[in-house]
Coordinates of C-alpha atoms in Angstrom, one line a residue:
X1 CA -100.3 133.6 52.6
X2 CA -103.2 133.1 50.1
X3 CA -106.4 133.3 52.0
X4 CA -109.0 131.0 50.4
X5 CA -110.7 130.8 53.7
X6 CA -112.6 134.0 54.0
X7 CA -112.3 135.5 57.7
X8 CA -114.9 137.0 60.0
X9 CA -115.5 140.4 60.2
X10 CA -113.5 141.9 62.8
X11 CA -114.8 145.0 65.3
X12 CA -112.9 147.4 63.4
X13 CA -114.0 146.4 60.2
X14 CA -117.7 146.5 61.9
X15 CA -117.2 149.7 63.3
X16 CA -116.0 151.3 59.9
X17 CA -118.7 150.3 58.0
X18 CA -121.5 151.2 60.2
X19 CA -119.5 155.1 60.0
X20 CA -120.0 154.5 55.9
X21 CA -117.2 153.9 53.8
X22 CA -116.5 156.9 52.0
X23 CA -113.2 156.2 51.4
X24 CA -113.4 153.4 49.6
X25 CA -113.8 153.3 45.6
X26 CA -111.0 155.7 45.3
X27 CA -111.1 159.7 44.2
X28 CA -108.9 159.8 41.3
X29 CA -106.2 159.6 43.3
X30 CA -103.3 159.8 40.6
X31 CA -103.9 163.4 39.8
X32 CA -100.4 164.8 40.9
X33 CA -97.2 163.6 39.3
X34 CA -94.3 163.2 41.2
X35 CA -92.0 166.3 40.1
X36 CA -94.9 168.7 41.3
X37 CA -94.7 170.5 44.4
X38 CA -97.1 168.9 47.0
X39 CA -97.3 167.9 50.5
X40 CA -97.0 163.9 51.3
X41 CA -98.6 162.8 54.6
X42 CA -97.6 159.5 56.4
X43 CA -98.4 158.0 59.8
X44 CA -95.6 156.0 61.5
X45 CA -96.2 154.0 65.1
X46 CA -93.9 154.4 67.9
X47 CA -90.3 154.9 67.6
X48 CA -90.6 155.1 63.9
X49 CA -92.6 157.7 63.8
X50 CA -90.3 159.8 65.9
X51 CA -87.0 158.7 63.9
X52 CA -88.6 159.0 60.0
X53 CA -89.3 162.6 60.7
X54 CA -85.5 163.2 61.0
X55 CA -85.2 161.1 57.2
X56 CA -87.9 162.8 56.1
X57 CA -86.0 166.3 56.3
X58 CA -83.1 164.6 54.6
X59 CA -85.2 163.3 51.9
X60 CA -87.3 167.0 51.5
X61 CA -83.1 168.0 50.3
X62 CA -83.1 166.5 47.7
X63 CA -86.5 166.4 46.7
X64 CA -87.5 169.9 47.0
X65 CA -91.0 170.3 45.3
X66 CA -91.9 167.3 48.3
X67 CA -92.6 168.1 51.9
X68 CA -93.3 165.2 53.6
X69 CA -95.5 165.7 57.2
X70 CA -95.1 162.8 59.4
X71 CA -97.5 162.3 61.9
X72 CA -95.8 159.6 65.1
X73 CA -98.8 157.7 66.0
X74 CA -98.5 155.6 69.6
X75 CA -99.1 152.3 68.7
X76 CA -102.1 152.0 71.5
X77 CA -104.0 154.5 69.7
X78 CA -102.6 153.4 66.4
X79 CA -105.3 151.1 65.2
X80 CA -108.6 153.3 66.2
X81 CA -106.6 156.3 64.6
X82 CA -106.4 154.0 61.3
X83 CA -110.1 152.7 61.2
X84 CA -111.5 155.9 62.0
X85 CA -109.4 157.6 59.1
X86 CA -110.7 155.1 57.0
X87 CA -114.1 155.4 57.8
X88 CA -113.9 159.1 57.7
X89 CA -111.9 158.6 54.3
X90 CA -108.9 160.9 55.6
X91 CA -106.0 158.0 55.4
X92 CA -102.4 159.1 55.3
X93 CA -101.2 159.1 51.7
X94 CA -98.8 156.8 53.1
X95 CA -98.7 154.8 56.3
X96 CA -96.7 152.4 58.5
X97 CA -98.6 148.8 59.2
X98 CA -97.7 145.6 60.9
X99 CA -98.8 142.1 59.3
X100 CA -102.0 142.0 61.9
X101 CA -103.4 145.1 60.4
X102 CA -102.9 144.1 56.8
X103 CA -106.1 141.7 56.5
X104 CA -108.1 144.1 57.7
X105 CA -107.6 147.1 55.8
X106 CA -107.4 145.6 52.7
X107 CA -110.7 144.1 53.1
X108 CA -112.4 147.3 53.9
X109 CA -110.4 148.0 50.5
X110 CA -108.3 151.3 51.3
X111 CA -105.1 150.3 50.6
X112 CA -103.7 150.9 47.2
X113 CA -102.2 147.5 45.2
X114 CA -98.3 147.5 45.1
X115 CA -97.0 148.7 42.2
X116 CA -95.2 145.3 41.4
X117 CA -93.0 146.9 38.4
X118 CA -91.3 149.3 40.8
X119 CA -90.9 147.0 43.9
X120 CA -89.9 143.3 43.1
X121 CA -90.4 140.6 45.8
X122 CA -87.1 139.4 45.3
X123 CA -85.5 142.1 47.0
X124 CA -87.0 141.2 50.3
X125 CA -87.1 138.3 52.7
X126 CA -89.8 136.5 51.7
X127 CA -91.4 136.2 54.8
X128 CA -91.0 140.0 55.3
X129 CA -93.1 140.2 51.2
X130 CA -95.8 137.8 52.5
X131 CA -96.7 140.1 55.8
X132 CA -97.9 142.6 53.1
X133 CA -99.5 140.1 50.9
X134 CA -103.6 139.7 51.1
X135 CA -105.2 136.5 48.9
X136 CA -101.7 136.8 46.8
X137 CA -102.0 140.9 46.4
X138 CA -99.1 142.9 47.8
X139 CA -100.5 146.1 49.7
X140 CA -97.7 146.9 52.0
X141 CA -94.1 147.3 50.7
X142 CA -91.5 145.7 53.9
X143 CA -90.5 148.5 55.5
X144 CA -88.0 146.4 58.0
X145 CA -88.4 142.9 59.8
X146 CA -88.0 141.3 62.8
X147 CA -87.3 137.7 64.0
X148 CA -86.6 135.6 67.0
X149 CA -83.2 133.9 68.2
X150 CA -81.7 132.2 71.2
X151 CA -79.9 134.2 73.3
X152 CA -77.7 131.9 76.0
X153 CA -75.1 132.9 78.5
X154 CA -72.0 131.5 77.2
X155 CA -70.2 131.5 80.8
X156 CA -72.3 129.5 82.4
X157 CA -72.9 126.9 79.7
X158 CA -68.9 126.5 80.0
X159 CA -69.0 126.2 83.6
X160 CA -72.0 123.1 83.0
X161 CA -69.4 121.6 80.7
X162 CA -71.0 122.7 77.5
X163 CA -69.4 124.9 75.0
X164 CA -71.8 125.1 72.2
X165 CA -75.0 126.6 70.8
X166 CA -77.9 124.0 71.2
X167 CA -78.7 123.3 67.5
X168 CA -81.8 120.4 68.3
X169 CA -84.7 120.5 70.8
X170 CA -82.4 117.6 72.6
X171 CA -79.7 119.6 73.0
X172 CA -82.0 123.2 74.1
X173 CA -83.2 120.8 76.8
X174 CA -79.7 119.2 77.8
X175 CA -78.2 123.2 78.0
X176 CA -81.5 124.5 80.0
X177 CA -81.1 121.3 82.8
X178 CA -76.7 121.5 82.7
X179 CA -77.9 125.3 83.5
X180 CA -79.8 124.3 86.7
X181 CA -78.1 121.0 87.7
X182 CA -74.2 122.4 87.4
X183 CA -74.4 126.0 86.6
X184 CA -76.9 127.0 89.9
X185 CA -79.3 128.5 88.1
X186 CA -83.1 129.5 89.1
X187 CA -84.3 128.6 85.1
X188 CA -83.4 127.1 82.3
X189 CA -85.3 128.8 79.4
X190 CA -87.7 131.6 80.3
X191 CA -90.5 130.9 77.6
X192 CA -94.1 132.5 78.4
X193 CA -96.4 130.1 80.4
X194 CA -99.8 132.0 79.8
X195 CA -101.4 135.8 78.9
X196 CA -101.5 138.0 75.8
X197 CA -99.3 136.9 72.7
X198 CA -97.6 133.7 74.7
X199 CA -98.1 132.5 71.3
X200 CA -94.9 134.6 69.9
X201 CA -92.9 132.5 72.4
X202 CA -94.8 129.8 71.1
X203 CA -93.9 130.0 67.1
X204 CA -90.4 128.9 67.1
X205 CA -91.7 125.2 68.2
X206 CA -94.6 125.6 66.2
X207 CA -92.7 126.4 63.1
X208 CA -89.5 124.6 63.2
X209 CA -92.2 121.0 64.1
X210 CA -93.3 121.9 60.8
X211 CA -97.1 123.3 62.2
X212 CA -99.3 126.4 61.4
X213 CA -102.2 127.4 62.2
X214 CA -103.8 128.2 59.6
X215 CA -102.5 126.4 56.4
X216 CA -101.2 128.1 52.3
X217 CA -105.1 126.6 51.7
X218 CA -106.6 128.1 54.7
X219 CA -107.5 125.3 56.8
X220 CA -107.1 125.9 60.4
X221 CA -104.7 123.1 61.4
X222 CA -103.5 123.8 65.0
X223 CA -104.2 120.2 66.1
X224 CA -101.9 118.9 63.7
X225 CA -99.6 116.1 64.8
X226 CA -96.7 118.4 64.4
X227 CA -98.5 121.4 67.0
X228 CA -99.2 119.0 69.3
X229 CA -95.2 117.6 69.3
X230 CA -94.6 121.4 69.6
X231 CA -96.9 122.2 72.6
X232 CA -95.8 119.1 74.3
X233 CA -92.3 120.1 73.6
X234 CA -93.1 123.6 75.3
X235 CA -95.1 122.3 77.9
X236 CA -92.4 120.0 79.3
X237 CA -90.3 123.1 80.2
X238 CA -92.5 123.7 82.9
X239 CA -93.6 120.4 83.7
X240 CA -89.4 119.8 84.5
X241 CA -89.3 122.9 86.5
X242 CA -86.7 124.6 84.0
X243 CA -89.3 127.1 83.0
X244 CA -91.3 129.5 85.3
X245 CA -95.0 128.9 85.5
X246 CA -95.9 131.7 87.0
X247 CA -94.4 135.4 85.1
X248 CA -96.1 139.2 85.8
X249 CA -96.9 141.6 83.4
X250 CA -94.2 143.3 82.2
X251 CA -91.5 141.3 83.0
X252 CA -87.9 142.0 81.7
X253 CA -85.6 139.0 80.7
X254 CA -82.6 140.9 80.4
X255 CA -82.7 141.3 83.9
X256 CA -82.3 138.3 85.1
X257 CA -80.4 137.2 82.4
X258 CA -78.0 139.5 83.6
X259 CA -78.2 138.6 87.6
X260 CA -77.9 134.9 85.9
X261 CA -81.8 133.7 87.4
X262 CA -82.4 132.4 83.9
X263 CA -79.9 131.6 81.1
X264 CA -81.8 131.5 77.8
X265 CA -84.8 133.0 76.3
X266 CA -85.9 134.0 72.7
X267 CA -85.3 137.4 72.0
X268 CA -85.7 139.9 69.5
X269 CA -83.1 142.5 68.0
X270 CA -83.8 144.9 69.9
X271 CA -82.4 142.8 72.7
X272 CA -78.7 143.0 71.4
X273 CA -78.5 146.9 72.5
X274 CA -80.6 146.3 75.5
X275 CA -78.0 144.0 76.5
X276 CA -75.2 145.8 75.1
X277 CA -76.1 148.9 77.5
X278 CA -77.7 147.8 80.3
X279 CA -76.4 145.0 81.0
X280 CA -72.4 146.1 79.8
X281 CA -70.9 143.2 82.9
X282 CA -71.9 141.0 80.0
X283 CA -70.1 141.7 77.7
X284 CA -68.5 138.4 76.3
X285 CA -70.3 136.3 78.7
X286 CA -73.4 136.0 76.3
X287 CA -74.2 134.8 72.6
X288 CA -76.9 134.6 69.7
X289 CA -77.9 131.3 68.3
X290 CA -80.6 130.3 65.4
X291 CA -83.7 128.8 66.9
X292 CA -82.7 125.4 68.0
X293 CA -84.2 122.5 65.3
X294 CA -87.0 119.9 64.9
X295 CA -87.9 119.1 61.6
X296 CA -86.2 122.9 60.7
X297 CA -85.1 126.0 62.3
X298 CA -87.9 128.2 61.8
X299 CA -88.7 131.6 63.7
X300 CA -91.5 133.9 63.6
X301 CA -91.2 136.9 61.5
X302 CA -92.1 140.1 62.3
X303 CA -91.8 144.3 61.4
X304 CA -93.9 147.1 59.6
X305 CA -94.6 147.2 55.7
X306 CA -95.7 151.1 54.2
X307 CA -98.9 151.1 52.3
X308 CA -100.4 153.8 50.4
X309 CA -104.1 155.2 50.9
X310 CA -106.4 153.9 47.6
X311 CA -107.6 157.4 47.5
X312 CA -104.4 159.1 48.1
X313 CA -103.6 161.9 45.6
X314 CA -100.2 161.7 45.8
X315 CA -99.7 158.0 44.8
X316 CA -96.5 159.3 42.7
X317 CA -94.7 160.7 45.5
X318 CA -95.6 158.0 47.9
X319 CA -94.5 155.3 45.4
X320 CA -90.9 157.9 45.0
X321 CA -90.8 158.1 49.1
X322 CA -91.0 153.8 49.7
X323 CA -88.9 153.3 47.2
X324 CA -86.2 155.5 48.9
X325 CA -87.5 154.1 52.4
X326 CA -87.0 150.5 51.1
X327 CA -83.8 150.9 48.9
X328 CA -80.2 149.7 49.6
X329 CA -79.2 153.2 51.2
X330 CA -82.1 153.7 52.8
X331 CA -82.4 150.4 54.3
X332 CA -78.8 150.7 55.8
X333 CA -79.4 154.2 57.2
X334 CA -82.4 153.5 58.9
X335 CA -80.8 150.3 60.7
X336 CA -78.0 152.9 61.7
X337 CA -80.8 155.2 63.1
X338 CA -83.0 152.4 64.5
X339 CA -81.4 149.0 64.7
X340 CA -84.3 147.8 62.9
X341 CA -83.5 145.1 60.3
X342 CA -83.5 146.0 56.9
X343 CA -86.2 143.9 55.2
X344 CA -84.4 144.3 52.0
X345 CA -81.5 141.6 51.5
X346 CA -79.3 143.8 49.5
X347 CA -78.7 145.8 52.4
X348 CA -76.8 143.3 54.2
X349 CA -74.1 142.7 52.2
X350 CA -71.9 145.3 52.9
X351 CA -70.9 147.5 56.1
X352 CA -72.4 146.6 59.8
X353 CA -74.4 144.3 58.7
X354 CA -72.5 142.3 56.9
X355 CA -69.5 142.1 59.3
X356 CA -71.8 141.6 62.6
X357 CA -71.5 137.6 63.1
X358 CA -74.3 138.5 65.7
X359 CA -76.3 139.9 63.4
X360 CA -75.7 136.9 60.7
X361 CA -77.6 134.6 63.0
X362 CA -80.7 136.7 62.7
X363 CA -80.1 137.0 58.8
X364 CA -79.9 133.5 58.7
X365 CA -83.3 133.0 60.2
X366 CA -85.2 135.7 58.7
X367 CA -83.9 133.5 55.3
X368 CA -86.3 130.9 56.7
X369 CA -88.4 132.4 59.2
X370 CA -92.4 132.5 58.6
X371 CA -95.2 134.8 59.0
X372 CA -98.2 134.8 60.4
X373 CA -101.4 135.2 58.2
X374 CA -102.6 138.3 57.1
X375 CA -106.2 138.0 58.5
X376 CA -108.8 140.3 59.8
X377 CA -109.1 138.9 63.1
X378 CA -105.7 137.3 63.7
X379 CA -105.9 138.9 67.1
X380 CA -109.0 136.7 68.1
X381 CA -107.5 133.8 66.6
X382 CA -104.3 134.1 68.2
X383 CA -105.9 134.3 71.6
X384 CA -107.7 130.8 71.4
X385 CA -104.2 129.4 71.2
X386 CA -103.0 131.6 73.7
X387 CA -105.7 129.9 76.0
X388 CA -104.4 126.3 74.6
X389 CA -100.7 126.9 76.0
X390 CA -101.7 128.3 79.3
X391 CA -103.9 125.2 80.0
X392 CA -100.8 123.1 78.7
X393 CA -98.2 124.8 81.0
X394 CA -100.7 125.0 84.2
X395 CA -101.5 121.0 84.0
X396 CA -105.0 121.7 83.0
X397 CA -104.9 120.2 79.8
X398 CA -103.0 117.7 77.9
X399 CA -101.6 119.4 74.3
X400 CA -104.1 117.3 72.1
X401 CA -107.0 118.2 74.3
X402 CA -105.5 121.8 74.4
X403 CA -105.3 122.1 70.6
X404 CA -108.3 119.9 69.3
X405 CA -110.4 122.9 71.4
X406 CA -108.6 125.5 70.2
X407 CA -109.1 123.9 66.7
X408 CA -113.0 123.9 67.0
X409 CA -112.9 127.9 68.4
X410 CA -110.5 129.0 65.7
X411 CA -112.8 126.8 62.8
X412 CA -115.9 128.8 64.0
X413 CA -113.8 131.9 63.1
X414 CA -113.6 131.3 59.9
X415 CA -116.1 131.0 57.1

C-alpha cells in the first residue's frame, strides 16, 4: 500500500533510536560475491525456523562455498530480538518478517531495497508483493502466504435441507440459523466477539463490503459507509444468538466443530491438517468455501516475506538463497515440508497443489484477498478497532458510533 500518510513512531522504533542507530547508513555491504566461500546468517520465527534449517543443509549441497546458519527465533521474543539487532547494528544477513513488522524496519532504514531485476512482482500474489512493499518500495521478498476461508460441516447443512456453500452474506446467515433451527446446533458461526486481533475475524466483512481502514491515499476511513454495513453485518451474529458473545483465551474451533457445538468459522490453512488429524471422524462430513460475498469475496491476507540486512555483507548470497527460497521448486517443497502456501503462483500449477480442490478455494482467494498496511504501529491501530467490534458485539455501541470513535483514535495516530 503506498503510504502518503506518515505514521507515528512506534515503541520499537523509539527504543532503537534512543540505543543509536549504528546500523543504519549501510557498511559496504556488497563486498563478497556470491561464488566465495562465506557464512550466510538468517533468523526464521517459529516453525519456520525449525523446518528451514533442514532446507538449508540441502541447499549448503549444492552450494558448497555457502554455509547457511539459521537461527529459529520464537515469535514472542521475535520482535525485541529484531529491534535490538538493529539498534545494536548486528541484523541477520537475511531474515524472516511478517507484514506488521515491515513499516517499522524500513523506517528505521535497515532493510535492503528488493532487487527488482532478480525478483518480479508478477510471480507472486499481489497481495502477498504488497505485505513487503513500504511507500511503493519492496523490502521483503513473499516468502509464503496465508488467507482465510469458510470452513462448514457439510452433514449437517444436508440434514437443515441445504446442500451448498453459502456464496452471499444472505445465504452465510440462512446456513448459520438452518444450523440451529433444524440441524440442533449450539452456534451458527463462531466469529470473535471481543480481545486481541478480533479484527482478523473481522476483515472478511470489512473487505468483501468494499472497506479499509486505512485507504491506497492513506486516509483512515474505518467509518466508511461500507465498515459500518460490515460491523453491522458482524454484529447481528451475536445480536441473533447464532454467535457466542462470550469466548476464552485460547479457544480451539476445531473442537467443537468436531463435537458439532458450532458449524462454521473462518479458518486458516493450517486448519485443513488440524482437521485432517485430530478430528479424522470427519472426514467427509466437512468442506472449504471462499469467503461468502457483499460487494466481493475478499479475505485477509497473511504470511512471512525474507528481507536482507542494508548492511549485510553477504547481499549476493542472500539475494542467491531467496531466490531459491521463493522459486517454483522451492516453493513446492517447502509446502510439502510445511503446508505453508506458496506465495509464488507458479508453484501451483502442477502436483498437490494443483490437484487439491480444497486447496483451489484458498488459491482462489489469495487471487483477490487484501493486505493490511504496512505501518509502524499497525498494532495500535488495529487495537482501536478491536475495541469498536467488542462494543458492537456486547450492545454497547451501535457500529456508526463504534467506528466514527475508532475513526477519531486511529486519525490522532497518524500524521
Amino acid at each position: 500500500m503506498p503510504r502518503t500518510a506518515r505514521i507515528t513512531v512506534s515503541a520499537g522504533i523509539a527504543a532503537a533510536l534512543a540505543f543509536g542507530m549504528t546500523a543504519c547508513g549501510g557498511s559496504g555491504g556488497d563486498s563478497v560475491a556470491a561464488d566465495q566461500k562465506q557464512t550466510l546468517t538468517v533468523w526464521a520465527m517459529g516453525a519456520e525456523g525449525e523446518k528451514l534449517a533442514d532446507v538449508a543443509k540441502v541447499y549448503e549441497k549444492a552450494h558448497p562455498n555457502v554455509t547457511v546458519k539459521v537461527t529459529p527465533v520464537g515469535w514472542d521474543v521475535a520482535h525485541q530480538k529484531l529491534v535490538s539487532a538493529a539498534a545494536a547494528g548486528t541484523m541477520p544477513d537475511v531474515a524472516q518478517m511478517g507484514g506488521s513488522y515491515l513499516g517499522e524496519f524500513s523506517d528505521l532504514g535497515v532493510l535492503e531495497p528488493v532487487d527488482t531485476k532478480t525478483f518480479d512482482q508478477k510471480d507472486f500474489f499481489p497481495s502477498g508483493w504488497s505485505q513487503g512493499e513500504v511507500d511503493g518500495t519492496a523490502y521483503g521478498v513473499p516468502w509464503y502466504v496465508d488467507t482465510r476461508v469458510l470452513y462448514y460441516r457439510t452433514d449437517l447443512a444436508a440434514k437443515a435441507g441445504i446442500t451448498k456453500a453459502p456464496t452471499t452474506w444472505k445465504e452465510m446467515q440462512a446456513l448459520a440459523t438452518a444450523y440451529q433451527k433444524d440441524a440442533g446446533t449450539k452456534w451458527g458461526l463462531s466469529i470473535q466477539p471481543s480481545g486481541l486481533d478480533t479484527v482478523q475475524n473481522f476483515y472478511p466483512f470489512l473487505y468483501s463490503a468494499g472497506g479499509d481502514i486505512i485507504d491506497d491515499k492513506g486516509k483512515v476511513v474505518i467509518d466508511s459507509p461500507a465498515a459500518v454495513k460490515a460491523l453491522k453485518e458482524y454484529g447481528s451474529y451475536f445480536d441473533k444468538g447464532l454467535s457466542n458473545k462470550s469466548v476464552q483465551p485460547g479457544y480451539d474451533v476445531v473442537k467443537d466443530f468436531g463435537n458439532g457445538r458450532v458449524p462454521m468459522f473462518f479458518g486458516g490453512p493450517w486448519h485443513v491438517t488440524l482437521l485432517d488429524e485430530g478430528q479424522p471422524q470427519l472426514k467427509g462430513k466437512w468442506a472449504v468455501a471462499n469467503v461468502p460475498a457483499d460487494a466481493s469475496s475478499t479475505s485477509m491476507a497473511g504470511g512471512s516475506s525474507l528481507v536482507i540486512s542494508k548492511d549485510s555483507e553477504h547481499k549476493a548470497a542472500a539475494t542467491e538463497f531467496i531466490k531459491y527460497l521463493t522459486g517454483t521448486e522451492g516453493q513446492a517443497d517447502w509446502y510439502q515440508r510445511t503446508k505453508d502456501l506458496p506465495a509464488n503462483t507458479n508453484a501451483w500449477t502442477s502436483g498437490t497443489l494443483a490437484d487439491d480442490a480444497d486447496l483451489q478455494v484458498f488459491k482462489k482467494q489469495m487471487d483477490t484477498a487484501k493486505a493490511s498496511p504496512t505501518l509502524s504501529n499497525l498494532t495500535e491501530i488495529t487495537d482501536k478497532v478491536d475495541q469498536a467490534i467488542a462494543k458492537v458485539t456486547q450492545g454497547k455501541a451501535s457500529a456508526e458510533d463504534a467506528l466514527k470513535t475508532a475513526q477519531s483514535q486511529i486519525e490522532s495516530l497518524v500524521k
